[in-house]
Coordinates of C-alpha atoms in Angstrom, one line a residue:
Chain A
X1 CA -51.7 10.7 -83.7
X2 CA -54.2 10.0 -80.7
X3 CA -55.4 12.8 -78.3
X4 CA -54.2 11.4 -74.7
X5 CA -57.4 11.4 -72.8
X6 CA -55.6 12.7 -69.1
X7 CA -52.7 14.9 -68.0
X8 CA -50.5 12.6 -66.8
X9 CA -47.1 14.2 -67.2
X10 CA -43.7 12.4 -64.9
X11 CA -43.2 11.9 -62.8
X12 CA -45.8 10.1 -61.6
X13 CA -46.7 8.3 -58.3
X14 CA -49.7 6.8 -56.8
X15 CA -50.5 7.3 -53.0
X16 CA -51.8 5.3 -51.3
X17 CA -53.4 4.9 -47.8
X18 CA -51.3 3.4 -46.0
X19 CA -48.9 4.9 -43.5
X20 CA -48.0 8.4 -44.4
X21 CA -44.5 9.1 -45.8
X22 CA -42.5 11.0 -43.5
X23 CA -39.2 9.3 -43.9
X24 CA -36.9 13.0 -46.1
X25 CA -36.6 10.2 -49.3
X26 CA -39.9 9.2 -49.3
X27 CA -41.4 13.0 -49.0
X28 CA -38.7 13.7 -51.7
X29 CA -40.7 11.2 -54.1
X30 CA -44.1 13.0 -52.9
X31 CA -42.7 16.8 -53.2
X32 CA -41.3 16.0 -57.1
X33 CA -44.0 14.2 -58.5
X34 CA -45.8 16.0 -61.5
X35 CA -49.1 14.1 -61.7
X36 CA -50.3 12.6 -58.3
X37 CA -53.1 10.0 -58.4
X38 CA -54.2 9.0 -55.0
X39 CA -55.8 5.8 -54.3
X40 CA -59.8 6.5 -52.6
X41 CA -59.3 7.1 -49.0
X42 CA -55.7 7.9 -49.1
X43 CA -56.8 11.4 -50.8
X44 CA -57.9 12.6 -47.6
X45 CA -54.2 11.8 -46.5
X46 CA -52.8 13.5 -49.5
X47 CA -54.5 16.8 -48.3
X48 CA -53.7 16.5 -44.9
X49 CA -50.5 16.7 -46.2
X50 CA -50.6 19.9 -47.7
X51 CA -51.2 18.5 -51.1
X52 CA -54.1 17.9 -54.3
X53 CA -54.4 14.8 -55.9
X54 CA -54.5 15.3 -59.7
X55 CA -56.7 11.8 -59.8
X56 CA -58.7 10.1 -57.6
X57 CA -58.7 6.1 -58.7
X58 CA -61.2 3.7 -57.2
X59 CA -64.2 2.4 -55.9
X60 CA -65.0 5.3 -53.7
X61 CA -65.9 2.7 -50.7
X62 CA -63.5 4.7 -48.8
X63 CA -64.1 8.3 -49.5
X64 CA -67.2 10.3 -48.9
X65 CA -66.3 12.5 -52.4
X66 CA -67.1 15.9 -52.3
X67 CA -66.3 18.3 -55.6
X68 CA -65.9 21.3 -53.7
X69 CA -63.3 19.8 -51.5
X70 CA -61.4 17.7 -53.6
X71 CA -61.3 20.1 -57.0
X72 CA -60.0 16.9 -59.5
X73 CA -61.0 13.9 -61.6
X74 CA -62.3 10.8 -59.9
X75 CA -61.8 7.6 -62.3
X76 CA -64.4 5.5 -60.8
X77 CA -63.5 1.9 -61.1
X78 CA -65.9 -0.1 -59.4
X79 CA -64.5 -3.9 -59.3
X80 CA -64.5 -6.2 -56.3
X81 CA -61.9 -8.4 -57.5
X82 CA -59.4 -5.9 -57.2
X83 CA -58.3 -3.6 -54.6
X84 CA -57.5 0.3 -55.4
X85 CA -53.9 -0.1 -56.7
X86 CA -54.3 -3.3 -58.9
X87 CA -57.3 -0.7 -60.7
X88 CA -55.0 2.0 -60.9
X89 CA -51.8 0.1 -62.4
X90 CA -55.0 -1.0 -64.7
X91 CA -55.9 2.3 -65.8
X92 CA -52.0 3.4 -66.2
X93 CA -51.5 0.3 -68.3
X94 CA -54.2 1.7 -70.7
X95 CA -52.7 4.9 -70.6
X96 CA -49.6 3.8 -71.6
X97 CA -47.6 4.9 -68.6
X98 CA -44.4 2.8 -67.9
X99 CA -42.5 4.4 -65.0
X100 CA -44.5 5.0 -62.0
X101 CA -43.8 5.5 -58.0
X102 CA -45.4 4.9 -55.5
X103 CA -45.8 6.5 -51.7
X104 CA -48.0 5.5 -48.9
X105 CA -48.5 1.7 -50.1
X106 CA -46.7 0.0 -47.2
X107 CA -47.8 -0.7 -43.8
X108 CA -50.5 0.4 -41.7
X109 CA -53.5 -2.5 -43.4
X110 CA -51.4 -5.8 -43.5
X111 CA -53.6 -6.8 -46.0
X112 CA -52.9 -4.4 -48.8
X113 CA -49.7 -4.0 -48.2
X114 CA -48.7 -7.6 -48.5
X115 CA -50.9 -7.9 -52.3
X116 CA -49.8 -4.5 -53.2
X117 CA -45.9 -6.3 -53.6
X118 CA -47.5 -9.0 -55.4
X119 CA -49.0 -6.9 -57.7
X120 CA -45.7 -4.6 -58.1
X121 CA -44.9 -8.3 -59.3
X122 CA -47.6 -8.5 -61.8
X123 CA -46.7 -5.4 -63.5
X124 CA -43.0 -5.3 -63.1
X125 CA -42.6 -6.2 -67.2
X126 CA -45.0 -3.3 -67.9
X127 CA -44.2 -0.8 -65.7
X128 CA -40.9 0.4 -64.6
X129 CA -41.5 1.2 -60.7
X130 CA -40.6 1.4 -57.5
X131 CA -42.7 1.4 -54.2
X132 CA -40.9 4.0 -51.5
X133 CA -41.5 3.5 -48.2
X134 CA -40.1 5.2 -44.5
X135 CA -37.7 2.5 -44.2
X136 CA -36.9 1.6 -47.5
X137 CA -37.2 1.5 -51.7
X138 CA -38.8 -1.8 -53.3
X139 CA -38.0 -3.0 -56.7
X140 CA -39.6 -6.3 -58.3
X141 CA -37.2 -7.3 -61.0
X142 CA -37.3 -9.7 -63.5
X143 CA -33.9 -9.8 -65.8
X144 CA -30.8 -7.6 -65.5
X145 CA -30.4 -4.6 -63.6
X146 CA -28.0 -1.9 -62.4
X147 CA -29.2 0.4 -58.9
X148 CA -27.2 2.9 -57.4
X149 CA -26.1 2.4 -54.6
X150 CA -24.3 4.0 -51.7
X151 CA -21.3 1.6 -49.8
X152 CA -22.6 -0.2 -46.6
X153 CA -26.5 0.4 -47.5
X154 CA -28.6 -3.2 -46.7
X155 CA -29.9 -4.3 -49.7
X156 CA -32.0 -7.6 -49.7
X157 CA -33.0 -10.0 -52.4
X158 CA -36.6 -11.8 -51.8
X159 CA -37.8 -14.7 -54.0
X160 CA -41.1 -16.4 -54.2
X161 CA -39.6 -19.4 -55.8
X162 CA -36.8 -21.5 -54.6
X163 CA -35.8 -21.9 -58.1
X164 CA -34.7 -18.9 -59.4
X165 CA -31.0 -18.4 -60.2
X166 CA -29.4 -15.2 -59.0
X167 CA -26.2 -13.3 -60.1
X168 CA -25.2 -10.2 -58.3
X169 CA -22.4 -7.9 -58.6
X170 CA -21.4 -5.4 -56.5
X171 CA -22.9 -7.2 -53.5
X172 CA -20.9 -7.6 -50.7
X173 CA -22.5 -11.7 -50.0
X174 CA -22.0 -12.8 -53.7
X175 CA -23.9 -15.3 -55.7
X176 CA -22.7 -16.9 -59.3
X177 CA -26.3 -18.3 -61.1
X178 CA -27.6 -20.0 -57.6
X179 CA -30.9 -20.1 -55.7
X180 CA -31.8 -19.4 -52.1
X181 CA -32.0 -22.4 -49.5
X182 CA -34.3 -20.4 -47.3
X183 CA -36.6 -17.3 -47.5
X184 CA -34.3 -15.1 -45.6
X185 CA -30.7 -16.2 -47.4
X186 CA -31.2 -12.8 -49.3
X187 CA -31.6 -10.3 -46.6
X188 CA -29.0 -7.9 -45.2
X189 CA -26.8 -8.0 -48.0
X190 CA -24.3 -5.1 -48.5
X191 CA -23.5 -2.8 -51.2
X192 CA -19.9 -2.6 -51.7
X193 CA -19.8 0.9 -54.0
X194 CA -21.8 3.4 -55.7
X195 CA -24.0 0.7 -57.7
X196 CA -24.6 -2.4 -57.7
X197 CA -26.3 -5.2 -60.4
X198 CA -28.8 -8.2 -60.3
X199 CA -29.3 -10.8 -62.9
X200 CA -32.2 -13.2 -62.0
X201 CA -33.8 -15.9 -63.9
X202 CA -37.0 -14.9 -62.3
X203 CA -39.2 -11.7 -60.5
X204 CA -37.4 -11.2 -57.4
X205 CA -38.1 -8.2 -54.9
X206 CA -35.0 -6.4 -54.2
X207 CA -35.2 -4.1 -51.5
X208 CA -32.9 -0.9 -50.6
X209 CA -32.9 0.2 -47.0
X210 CA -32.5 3.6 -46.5
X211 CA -29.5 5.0 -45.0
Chain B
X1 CA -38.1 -41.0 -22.3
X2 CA -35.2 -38.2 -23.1
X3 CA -34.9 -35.1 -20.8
X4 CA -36.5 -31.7 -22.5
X5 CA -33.3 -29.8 -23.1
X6 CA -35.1 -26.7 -22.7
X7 CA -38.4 -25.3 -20.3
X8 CA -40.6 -24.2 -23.8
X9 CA -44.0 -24.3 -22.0
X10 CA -47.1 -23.2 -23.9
X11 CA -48.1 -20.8 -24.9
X12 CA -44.7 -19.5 -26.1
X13 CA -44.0 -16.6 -28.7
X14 CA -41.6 -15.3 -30.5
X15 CA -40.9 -11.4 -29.8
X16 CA -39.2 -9.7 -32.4
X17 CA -37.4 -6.5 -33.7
X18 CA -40.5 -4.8 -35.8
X19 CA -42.7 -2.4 -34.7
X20 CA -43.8 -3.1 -31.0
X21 CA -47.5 -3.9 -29.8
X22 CA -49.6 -1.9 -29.6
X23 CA -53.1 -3.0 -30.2
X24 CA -54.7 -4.9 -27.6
X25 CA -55.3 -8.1 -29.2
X26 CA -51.0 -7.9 -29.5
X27 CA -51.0 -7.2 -26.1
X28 CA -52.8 -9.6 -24.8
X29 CA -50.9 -12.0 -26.5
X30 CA -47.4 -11.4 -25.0
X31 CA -49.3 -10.8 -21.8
X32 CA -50.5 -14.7 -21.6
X33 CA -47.2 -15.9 -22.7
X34 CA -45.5 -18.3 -20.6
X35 CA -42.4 -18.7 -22.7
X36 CA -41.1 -15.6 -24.6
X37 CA -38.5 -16.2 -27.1
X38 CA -36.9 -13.1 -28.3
X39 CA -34.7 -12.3 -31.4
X40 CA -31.8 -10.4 -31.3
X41 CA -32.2 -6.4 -30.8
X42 CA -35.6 -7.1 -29.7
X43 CA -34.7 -8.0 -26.4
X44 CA -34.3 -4.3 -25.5
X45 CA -37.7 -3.6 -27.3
X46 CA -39.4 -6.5 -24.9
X47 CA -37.6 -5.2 -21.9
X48 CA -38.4 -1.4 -22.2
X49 CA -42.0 -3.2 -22.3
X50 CA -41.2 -4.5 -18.7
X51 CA -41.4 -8.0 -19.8
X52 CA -37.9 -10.8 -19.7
X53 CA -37.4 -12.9 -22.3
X54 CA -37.0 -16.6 -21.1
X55 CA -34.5 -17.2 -24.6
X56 CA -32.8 -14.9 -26.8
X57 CA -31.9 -16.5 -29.9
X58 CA -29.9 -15.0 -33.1
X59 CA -26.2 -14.1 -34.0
X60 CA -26.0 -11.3 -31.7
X61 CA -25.4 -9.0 -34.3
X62 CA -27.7 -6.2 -33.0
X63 CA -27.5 -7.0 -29.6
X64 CA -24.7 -6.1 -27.0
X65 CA -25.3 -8.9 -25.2
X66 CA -25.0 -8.0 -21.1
X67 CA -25.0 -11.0 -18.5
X68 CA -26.5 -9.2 -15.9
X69 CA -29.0 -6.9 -17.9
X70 CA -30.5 -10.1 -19.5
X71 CA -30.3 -12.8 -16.9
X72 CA -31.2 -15.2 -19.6
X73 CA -30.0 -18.2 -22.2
X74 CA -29.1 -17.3 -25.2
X75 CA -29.3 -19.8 -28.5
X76 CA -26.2 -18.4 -30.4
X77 CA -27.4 -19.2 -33.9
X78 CA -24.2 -17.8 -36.3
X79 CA -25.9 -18.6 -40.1
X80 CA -25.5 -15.5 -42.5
X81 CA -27.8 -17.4 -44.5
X82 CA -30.9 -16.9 -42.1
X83 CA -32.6 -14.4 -40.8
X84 CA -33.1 -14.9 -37.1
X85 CA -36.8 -15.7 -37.3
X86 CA -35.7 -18.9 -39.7
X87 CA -32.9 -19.5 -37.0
X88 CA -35.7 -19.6 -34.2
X89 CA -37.9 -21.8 -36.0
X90 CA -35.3 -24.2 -36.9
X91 CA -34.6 -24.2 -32.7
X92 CA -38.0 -24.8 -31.8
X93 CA -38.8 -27.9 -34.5
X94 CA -36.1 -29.4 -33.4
X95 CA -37.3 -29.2 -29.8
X96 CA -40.5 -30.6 -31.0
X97 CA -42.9 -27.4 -30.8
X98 CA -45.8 -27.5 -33.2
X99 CA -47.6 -24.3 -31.3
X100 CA -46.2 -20.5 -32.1
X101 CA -47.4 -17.3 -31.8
X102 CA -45.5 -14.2 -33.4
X103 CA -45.1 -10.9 -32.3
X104 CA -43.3 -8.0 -33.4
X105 CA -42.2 -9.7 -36.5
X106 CA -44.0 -7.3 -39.1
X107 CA -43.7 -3.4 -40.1
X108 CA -40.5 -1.5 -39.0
X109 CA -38.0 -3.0 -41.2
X110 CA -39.3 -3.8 -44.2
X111 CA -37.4 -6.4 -46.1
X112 CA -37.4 -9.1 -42.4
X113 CA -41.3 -8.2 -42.5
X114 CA -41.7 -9.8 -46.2
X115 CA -39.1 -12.7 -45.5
X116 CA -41.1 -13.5 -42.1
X117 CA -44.3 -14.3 -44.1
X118 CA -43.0 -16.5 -46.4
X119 CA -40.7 -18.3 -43.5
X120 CA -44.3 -18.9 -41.8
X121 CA -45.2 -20.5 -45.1
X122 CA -41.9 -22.7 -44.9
X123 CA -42.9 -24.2 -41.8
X124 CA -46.8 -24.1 -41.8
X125 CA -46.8 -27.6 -42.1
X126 CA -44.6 -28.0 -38.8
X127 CA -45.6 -25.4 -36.8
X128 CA -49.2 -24.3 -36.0
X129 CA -48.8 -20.7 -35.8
X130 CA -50.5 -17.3 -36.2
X131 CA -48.2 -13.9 -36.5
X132 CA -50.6 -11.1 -34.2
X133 CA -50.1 -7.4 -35.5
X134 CA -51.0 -3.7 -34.5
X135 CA -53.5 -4.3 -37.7
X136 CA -54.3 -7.9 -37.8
X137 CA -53.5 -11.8 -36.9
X138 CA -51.5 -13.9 -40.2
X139 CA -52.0 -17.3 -40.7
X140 CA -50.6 -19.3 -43.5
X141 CA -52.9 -22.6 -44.1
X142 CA -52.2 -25.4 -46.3
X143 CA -55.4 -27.8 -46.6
X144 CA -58.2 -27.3 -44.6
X145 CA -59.2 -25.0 -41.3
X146 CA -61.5 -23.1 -39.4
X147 CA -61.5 -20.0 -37.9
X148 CA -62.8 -17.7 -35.5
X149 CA -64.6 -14.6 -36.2
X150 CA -66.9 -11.6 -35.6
X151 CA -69.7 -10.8 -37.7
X152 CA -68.5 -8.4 -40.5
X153 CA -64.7 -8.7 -39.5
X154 CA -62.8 -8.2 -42.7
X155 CA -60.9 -11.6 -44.2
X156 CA -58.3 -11.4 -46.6
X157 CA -56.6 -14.1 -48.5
X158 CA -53.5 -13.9 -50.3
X159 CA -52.1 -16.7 -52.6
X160 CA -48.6 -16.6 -54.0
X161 CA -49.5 -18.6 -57.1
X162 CA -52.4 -18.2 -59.4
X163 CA -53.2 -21.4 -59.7
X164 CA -54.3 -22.1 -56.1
X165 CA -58.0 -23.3 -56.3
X166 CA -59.5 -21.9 -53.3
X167 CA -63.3 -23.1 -51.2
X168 CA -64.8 -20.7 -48.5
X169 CA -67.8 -21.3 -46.3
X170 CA -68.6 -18.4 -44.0
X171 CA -67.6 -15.5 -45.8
X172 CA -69.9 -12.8 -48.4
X173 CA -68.0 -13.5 -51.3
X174 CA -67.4 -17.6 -51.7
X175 CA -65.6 -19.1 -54.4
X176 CA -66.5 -22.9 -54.7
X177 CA -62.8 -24.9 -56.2
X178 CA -61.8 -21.3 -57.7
X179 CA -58.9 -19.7 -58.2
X180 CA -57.7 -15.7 -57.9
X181 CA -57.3 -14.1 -61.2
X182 CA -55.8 -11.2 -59.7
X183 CA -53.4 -10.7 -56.6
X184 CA -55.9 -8.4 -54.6
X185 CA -58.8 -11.0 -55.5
X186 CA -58.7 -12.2 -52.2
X187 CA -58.9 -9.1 -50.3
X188 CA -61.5 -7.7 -48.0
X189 CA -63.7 -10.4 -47.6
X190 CA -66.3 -10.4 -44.7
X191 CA -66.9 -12.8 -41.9
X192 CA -70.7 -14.2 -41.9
X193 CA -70.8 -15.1 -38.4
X194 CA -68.9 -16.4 -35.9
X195 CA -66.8 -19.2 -37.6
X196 CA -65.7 -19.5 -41.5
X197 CA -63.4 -22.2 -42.9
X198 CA -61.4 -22.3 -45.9
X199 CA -60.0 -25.5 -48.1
X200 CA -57.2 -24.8 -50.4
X201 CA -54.8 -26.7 -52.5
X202 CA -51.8 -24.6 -52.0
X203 CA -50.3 -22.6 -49.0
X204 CA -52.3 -19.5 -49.0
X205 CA -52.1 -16.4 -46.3
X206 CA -55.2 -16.1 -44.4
X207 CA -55.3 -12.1 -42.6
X208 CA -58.0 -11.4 -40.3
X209 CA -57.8 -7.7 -39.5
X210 CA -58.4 -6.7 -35.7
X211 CA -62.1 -5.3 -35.2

């Protein structure tokens, strides 16, 4: 039996620095978690908040580190080919970590918000996760699902591909095995009752608005 | 020589129901407009800005539509299988525009934000068009293009396929035919000087963030 190197008891989530959760779910997530890594410069966020992170992952590019202030572990992972989270899901991955959550991803830079869904995509066979934002809950699923679900909360199904074939139940705007014919067919779907499933040929992003 | 149906004099943008402007380059966008298309429920975003919108196009399904309060046309566009960003694109290409500019169409809700890029990628051969954020301006190139820029402004460059092969001139990090390895690859780039160009073989997203 192997010694794990680092505490990283669930749940989990990374935080990010991106716009700071203050939707009750998303600060639900936050107040929870049992190990929180923040992402560089989102640790100053963290604290703001009233909280320490139990890992600092990154470059440090963002964050002047200080010992004293910050009290935890910084897993410096200098690589320029990849922003903060992509070296963090890294570092999970090698830790064997397979459910994760993360807060303060979305919004705020464009930039990293828009790779940080592709790179939910990436991992989604490795890692079970979902990103929470102020407006809503992504997924990136690849195969057959089940979410609950509460009746009349927007749910919306985005693809990359025009190809993949879709199957929902539950779903107020039903499909049987068939493939978008535009980027936005999937959005503003409704779910019908407590839960609700997906069946997809390929990764889609399904996203859950918040009531 | 047929008769215009419709006054679409450049430049003309496309308000929508995300987070409003705020940043001054978004500003000064819908403040040189001389055609504003709004969607839907952001017709009352665009008006508490003190601006009119010379079209409202959508299904009307988050807007109570009022005669009076509006004084405008409105493109009734009823397709449950678009979003009414795709709805207002489809308009304007068949009314010949190949000019756009977007604003409000990111943050706020987030599952229209993630459909809106890849419905700029749908018609990025049609439509020359940049979408202008509180962070940032989008493009999605296919090919070949220049751009503006600031010494040291930060370029990011997103690909939805890994097998994109991607040429720079103009930024610190240049890839010569390459292509990303990782999804965040392609972020946080820097602007050399005052122009940079990119050629690629595939649509990619090309995200200058505001200096």
């Amino acid at each position: 039996m192997t010694e794990q190197a680092f505490n990283l008891s669930q749940p989990i989530i990374i935080f990010g620095n991106g716009e700071a959760p203050n939707h009750p779910i998303a600060l639900k997530v936050l107040k929870k978690a049992s190990t929180i890594i923040s992402l560089d410069g989102g640790s100053d966020k963290l604290i703001s908040m009233g909280y320490s992170p139990d890992y600092i992952v990154g470059d440090m590019d963002s964050l002047n580190y200080d010992q004293i202030k910050y009290k935890t572990q910084v897993i410096l992972m200098k690589d320029q080919s990849k922003n903060d989270l992509e070296k963090a899901m890294d570092w999970l991955v090698c830790n064997k970590i397979n459910k994760l959550e993360l807060v303060g991803c979305s919004a705020a830079r464009d930039d990293h918000h828009f790779a940080n869904l592709f790179i939910m995509e990436k991992f989604s066979n490795f890692i079970n996760m979902k990103m929470v934002t102020n407006w809503s809950v992504f997924y990136c699923l690849d195969g057959l699902k089940t979410f609950k679900s509460v009746p009349g909360q927007t749910v919306s199904i985005i693809t990359k591909n025009n190809d993949v074939k879709i199957t929902t139940e539950g779903l107020k705007y039903s499909l049987k095995n068939e493939s978008f014919n535009s980027p936005s067919q999937g959005i503003s779907n409704v779910a019908l009752a407590s839960s609700f499933s997906l069946d997809v040929s390929k990764p889609v992003w399904v996203i859950v608005n918040h009531i």
